CSV table of C-alpha atoms and ligand atoms in Angstrom, one decimal:
chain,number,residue,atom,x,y,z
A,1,UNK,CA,-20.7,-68.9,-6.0
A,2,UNK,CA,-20.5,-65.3,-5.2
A,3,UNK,CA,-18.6,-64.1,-1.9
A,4,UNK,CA,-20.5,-62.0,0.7
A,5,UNK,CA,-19.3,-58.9,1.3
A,6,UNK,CA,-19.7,-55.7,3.2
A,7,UNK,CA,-18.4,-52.0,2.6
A,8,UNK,CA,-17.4,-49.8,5.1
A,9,UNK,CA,-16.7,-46.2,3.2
A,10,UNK,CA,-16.3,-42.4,2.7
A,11,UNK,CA,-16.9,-41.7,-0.9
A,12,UNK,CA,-15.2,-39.7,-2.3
A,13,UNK,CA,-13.9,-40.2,-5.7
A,14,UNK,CA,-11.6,-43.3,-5.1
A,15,UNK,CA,-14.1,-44.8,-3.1
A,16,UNK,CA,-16.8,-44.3,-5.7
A,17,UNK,CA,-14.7,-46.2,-8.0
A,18,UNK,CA,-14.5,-48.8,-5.7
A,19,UNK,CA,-17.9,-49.1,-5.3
A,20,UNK,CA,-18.4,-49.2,-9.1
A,21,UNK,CA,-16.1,-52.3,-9.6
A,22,UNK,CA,-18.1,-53.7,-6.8
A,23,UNK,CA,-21.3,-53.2,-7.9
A,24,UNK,CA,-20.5,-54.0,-11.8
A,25,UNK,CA,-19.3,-57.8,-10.1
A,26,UNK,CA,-21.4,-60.9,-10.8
A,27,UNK,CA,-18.8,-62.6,-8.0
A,28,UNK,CA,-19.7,-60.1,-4.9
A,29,UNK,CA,-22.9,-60.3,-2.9
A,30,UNK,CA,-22.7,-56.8,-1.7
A,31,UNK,CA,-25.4,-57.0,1.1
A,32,UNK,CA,-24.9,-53.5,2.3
A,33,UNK,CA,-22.6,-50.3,2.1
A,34,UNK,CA,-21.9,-48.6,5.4
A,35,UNK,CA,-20.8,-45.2,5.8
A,36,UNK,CA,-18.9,-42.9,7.7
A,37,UNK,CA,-17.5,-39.6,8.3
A,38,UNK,CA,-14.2,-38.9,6.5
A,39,UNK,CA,-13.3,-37.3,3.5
A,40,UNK,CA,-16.2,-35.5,3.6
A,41,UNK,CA,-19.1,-35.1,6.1
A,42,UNK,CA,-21.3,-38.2,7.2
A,43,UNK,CA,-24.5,-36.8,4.8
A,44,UNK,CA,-22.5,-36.4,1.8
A,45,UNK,CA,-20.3,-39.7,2.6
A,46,UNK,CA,-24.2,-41.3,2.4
A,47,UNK,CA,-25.6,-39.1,-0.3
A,48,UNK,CA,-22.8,-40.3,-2.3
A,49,UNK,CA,-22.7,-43.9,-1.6
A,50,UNK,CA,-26.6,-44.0,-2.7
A,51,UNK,CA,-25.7,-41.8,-5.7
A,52,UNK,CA,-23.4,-44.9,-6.7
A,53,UNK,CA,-25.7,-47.3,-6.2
A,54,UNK,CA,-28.4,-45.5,-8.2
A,55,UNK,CA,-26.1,-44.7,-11.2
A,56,UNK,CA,-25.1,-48.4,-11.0
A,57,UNK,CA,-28.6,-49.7,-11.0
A,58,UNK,CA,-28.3,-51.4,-7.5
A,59,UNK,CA,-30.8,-49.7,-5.9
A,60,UNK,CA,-31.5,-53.0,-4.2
A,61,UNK,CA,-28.3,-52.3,-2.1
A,62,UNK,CA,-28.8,-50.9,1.2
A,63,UNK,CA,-26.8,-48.1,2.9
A,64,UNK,CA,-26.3,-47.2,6.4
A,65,UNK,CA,-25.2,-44.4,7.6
A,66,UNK,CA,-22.5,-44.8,10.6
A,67,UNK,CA,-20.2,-42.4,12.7
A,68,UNK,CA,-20.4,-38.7,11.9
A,69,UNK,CA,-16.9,-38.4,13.7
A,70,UNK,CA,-13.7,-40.5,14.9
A,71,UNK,CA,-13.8,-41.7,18.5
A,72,UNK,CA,-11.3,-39.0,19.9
A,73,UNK,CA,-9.2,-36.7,17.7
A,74,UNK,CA,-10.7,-33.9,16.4
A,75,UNK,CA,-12.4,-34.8,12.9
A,76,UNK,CA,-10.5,-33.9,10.0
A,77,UNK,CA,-11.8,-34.3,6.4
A,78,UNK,CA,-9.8,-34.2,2.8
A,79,UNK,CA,-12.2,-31.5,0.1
A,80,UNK,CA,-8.9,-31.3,-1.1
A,81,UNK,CA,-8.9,-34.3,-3.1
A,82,UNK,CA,-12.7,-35.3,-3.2
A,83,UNK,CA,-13.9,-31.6,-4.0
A,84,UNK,CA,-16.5,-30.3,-1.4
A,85,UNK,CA,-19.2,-32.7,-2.8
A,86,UNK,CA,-16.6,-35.2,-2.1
A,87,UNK,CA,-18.4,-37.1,-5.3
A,88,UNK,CA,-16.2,-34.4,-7.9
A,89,UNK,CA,-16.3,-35.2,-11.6
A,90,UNK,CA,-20.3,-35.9,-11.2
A,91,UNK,CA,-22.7,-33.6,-10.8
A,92,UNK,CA,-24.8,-34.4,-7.0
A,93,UNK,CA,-28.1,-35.3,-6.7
A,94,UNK,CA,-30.3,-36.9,-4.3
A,95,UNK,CA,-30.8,-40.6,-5.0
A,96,UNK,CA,-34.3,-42.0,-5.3
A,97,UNK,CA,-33.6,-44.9,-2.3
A,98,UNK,CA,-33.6,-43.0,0.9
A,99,UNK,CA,-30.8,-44.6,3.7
A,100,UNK,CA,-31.6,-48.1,5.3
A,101,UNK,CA,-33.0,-46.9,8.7
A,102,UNK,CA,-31.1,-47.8,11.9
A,103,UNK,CA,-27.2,-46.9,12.7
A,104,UNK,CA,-24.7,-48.6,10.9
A,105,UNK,CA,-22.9,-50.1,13.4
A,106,UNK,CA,-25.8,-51.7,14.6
A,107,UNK,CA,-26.7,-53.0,11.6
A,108,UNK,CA,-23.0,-54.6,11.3
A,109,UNK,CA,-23.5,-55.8,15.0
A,110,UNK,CA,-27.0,-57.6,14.3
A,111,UNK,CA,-25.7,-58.5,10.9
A,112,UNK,CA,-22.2,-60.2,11.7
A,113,UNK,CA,-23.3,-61.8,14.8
A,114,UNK,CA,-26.4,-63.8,13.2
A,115,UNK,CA,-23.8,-64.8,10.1
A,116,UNK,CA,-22.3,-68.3,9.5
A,117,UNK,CA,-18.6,-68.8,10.6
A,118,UNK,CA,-16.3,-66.5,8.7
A,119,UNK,CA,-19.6,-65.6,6.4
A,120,UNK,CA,-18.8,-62.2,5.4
A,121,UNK,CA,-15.8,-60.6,3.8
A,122,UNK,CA,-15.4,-57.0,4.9
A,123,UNK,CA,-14.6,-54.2,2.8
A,124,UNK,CA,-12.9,-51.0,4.5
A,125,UNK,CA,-12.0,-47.8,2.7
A,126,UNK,CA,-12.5,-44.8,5.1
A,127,UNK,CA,-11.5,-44.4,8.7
A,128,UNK,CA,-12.6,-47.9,10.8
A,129,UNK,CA,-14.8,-46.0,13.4
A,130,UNK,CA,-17.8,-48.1,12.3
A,131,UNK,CA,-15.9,-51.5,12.4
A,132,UNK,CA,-14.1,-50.8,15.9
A,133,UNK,CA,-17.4,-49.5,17.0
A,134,UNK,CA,-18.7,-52.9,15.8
A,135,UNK,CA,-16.2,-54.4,17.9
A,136,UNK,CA,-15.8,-52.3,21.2
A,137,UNK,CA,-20.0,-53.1,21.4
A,138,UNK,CA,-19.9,-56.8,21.0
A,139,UNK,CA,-16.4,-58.3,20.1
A,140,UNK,CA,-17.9,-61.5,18.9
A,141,UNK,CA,-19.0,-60.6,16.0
A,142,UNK,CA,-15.3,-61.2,14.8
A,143,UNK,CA,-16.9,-64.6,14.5
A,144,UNK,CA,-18.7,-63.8,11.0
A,145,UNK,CA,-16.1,-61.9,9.8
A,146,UNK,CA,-13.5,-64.2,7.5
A,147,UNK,CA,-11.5,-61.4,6.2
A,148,UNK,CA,-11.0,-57.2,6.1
A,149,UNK,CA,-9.7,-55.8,3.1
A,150,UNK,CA,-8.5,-52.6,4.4
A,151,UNK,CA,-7.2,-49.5,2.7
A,152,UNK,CA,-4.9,-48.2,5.5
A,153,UNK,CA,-1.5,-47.4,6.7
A,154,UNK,CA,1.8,-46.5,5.0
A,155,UNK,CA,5.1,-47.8,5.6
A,156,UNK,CA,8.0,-47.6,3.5
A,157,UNK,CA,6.1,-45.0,1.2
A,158,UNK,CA,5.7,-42.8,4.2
A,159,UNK,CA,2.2,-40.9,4.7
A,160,UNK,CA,0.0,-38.9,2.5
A,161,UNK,CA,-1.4,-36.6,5.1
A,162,UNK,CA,1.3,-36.4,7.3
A,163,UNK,CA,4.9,-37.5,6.6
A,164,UNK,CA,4.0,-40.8,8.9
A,165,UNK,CA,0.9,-41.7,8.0
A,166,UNK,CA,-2.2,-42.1,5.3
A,167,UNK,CA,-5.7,-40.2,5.7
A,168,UNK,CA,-8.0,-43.5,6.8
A,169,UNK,CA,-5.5,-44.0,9.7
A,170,UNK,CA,-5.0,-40.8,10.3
A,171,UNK,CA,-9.0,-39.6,10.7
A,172,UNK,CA,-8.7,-42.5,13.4
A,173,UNK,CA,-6.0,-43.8,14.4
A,174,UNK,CA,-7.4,-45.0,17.8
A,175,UNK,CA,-10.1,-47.4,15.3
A,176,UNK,CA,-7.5,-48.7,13.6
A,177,UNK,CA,-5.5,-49.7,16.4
A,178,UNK,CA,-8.8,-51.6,17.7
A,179,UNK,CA,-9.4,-53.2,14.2
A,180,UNK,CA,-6.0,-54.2,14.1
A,181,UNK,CA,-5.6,-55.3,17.6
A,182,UNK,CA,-8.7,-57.7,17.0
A,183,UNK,CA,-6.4,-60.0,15.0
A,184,UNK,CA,-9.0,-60.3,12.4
A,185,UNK,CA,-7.1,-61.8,9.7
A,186,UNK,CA,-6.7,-58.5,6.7
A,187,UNK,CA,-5.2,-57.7,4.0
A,188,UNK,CA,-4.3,-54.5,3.8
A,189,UNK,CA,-3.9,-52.5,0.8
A,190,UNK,CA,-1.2,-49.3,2.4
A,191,UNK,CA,-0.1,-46.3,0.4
A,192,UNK,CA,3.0,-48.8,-0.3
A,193,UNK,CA,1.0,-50.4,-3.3
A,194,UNK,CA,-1.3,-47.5,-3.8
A,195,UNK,CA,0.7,-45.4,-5.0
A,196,UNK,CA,2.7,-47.7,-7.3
A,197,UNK,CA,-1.2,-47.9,-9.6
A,198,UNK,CA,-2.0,-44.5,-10.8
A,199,UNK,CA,-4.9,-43.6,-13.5
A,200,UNK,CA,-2.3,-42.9,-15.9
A,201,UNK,CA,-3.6,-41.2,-19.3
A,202,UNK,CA,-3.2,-44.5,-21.4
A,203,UNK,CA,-5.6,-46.4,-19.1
A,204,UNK,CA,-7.7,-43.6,-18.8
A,205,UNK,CA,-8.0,-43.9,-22.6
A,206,UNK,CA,-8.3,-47.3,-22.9
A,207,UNK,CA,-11.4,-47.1,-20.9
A,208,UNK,CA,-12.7,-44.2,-23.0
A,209,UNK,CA,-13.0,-47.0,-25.8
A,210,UNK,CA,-15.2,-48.8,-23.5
A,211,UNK,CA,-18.6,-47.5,-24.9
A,212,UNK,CA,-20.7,-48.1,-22.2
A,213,UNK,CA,-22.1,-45.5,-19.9
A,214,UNK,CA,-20.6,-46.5,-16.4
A,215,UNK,CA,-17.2,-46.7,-18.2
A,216,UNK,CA,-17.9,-42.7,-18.8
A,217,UNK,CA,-18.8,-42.0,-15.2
A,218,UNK,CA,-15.5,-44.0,-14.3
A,219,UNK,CA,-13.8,-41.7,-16.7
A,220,UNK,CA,-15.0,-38.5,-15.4
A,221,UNK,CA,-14.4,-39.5,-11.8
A,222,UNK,CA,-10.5,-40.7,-12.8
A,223,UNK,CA,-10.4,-37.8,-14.4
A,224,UNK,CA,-11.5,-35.5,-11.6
A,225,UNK,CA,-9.0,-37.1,-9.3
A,226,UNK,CA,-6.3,-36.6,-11.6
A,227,UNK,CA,-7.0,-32.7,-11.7
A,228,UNK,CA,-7.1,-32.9,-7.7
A,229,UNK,CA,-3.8,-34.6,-7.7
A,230,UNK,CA,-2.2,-32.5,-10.2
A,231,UNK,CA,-2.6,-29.9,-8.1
A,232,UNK,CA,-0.2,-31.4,-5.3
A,233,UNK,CA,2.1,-32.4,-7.7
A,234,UNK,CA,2.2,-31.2,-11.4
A,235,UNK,CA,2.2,-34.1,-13.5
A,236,UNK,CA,1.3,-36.6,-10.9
A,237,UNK,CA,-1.6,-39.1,-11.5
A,238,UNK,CA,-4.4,-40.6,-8.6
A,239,UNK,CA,-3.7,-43.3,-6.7
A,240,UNK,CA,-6.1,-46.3,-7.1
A,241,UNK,CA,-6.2,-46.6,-3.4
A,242,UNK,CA,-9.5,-48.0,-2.4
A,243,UNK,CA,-10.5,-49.8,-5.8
A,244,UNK,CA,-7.4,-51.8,-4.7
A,245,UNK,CA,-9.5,-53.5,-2.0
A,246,UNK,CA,-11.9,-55.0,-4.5
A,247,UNK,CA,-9.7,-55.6,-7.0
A,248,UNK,CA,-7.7,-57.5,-4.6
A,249,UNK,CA,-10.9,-59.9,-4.3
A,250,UNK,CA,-11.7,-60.3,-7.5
A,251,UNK,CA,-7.9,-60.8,-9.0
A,252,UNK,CA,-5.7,-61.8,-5.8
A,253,UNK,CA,-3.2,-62.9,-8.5
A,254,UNK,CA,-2.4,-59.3,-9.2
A,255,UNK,CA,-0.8,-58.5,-5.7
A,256,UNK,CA,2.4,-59.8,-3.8
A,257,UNK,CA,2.0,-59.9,0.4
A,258,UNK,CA,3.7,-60.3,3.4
A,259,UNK,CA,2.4,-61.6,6.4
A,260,UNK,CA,2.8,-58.8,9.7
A,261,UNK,CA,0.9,-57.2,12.4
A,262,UNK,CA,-0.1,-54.3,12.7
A,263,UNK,CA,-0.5,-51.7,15.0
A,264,UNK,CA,-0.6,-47.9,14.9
A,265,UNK,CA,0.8,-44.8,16.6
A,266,UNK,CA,-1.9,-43.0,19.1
A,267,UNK,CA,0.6,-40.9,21.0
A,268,UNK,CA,0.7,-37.4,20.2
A,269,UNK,CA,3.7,-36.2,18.5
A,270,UNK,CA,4.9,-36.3,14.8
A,271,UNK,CA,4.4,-39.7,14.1
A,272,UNK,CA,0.5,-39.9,15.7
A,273,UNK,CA,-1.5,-42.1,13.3
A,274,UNK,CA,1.6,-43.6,12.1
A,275,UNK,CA,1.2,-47.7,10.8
A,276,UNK,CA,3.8,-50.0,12.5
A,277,UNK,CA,4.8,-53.5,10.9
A,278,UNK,CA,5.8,-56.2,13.9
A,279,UNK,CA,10.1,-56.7,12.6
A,280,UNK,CA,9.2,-60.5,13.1
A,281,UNK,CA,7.6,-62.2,10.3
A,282,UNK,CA,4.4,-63.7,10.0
A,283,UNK,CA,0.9,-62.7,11.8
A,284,UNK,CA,-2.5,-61.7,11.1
A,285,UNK,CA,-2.2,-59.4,8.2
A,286,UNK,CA,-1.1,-59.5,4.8
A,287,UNK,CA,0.3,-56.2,3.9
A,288,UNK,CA,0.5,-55.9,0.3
A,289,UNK,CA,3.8,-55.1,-1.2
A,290,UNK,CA,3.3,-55.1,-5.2
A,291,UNK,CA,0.8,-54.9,-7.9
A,292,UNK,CA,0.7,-55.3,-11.4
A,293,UNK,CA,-0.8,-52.3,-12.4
A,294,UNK,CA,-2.0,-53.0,-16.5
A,295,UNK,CA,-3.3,-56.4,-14.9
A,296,UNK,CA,-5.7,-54.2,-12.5
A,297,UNK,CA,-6.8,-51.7,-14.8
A,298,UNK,CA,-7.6,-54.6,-17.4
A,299,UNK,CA,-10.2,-56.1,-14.7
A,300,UNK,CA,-11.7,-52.4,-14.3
A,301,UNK,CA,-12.4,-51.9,-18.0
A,302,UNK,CA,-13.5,-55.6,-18.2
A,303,UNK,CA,-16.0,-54.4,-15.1
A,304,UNK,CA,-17.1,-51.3,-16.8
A,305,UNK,CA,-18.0,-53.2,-19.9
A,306,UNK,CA,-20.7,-54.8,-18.7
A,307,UNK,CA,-24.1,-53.5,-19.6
B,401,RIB,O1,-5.3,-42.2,1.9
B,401,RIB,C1,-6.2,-42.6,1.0
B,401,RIB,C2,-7.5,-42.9,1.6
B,401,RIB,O2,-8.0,-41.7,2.2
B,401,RIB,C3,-8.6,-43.3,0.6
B,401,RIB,O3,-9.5,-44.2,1.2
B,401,RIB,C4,-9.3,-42.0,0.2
B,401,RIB,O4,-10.6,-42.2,-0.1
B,401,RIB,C5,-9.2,-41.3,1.5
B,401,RIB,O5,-10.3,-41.7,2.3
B,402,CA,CA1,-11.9,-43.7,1.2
């Protein structure tokens, strides 16, 4: 039994490792990828996407292209740690399968309302502009949805691209407040765990032992994001932040949550794209506290094994 699922992205380097894991499962159904603008531009977000797809053999999956900019802030974008390409550590190229025509919300409109109760599990890495799009146009298509697995928000680690608050939210804050606001059951996946599983060098070498060819395009793009992050910090390895979404799904046993809601800062001001956790317990997301970080990069060399 393998469980539905669609991405919602903006690869980038963390994101194309994501989408690697994702694609290398025999336990997802990825039906489509959606993309949107955010570490990078909207056509590169795309290119890339189909670039992953193609150098994954899944040409069969479809990719949308979605919201070339967050509803209203002014768009901001993060070369910094994606390199311009926002794919660095592989060298770009166009991919054979051209984009799956039609907007990408509308296919996630068209797609979620016609699906079974709770059907589709959806996969978020990038700002939510497409999903609160999604929901701003026709709210009941909450009804296919049975989960979001969101890399978002920071709260006790503090933010990465301001002292408050994490890029994804940041890009579009007023998306995630609607995403959040729907009550649609997530888990999210916040700079709180993030940062606690880093592509150390000894897991970066264990997967060079992996002899297969994805496990080398892992490598290089581990490796790219380590230079990136180096350069913020001397010494300081990447953050698995969005393969944490799908390695959430496939081992849930690896994380500790606690149940919260959500909501995020959209006043201007220092703490504008800030995530706020409810003080009383329980509510509609499960913000992940803990990971066990040899556990996760087990599963990814297990992944990148396969032929
Ligand atoms: O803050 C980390 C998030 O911002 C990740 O999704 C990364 O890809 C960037 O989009
Ligand atoms: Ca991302």
């Amino acid at each position: 039994m393998t469980l539905p699922i669609i991405i919602d992205c903006d690869p980038g380097v963390d994101d194309a490792v994501m989408l690697m894991m994702a694609l290398a499962s025999d336990r997802l159904d990825v039906r489509a990828i959606t993309t949107v603008a955010g570490n990078v531009p909207l056509r590169l977000t795309s290119r890339n996407a189909r670039m992953m797809c193609q150098l994954m053999g899944r040409g069969d999956v479809p990719v949308y292209a979605g919201c070339p900019r967050p509803i209203l802030r002014t768009p901001v974008t993060a070369e910094d740690f994606h390199g311009k390409s926002g794919i660095a550590g592989l060298d770009p190229f166009e991919p054979d399968a051209p984009l799956a025509s039609g907007h990408a919300v509308t296919f996630l409109v068209d797609t979620l309302k016609a699906a079974s109760p709770g059907e589709c599990t959806l996969v978020v890495t990038g700002p939510m502009t497409n999903i609160a799009a999604a929901l701003v146009l026709d709210p009941s298509i909450a009804q296919g949805i049975s989960r979001l697995v969101l890399m978002a928000g920071a709260d006790s680690e503090g933010g990465n691209i301001t002292p408050f608050s994490e890029f994804n939210v940041y890009a579009d804050p007023h998306a995630a407040e609607i995403v959040f606001a729907s009550g649609i059951p997530a888990t999210v996946m916040s700079l709180d765990v993030t940062h606690t599983v880093r592509a150390e060098l000894p897991r970066i070498e264990r997967l060079k032992q992996v002899k297969t060819e994805k496990a080398a395009i892992m490598v290089r793009l581990l490796e790219a994001g380590n230079v990136m992050e180096g350069r913020w910090k001397e010494g300081r390895k990447s953050p698995m932040h969005d393969p944490s979404t799908v390695a959430f799904l496939l081992a849930p046993h690896l994380f500790e949550a606690k149940a919260t809601t959500v909501s995020v800062a959209t006043e201007d001001g220092e703490r504008f794209g800030q995530t706020r956790l409810a003080t009383a317990p329980g509510g509609p997301h499960d913000w992940v506290t803990s990971a066990d970080a040899d556990g996760f990069f087990d599963l990814i060399a297990d992944l990148m094994a396969r032929t």
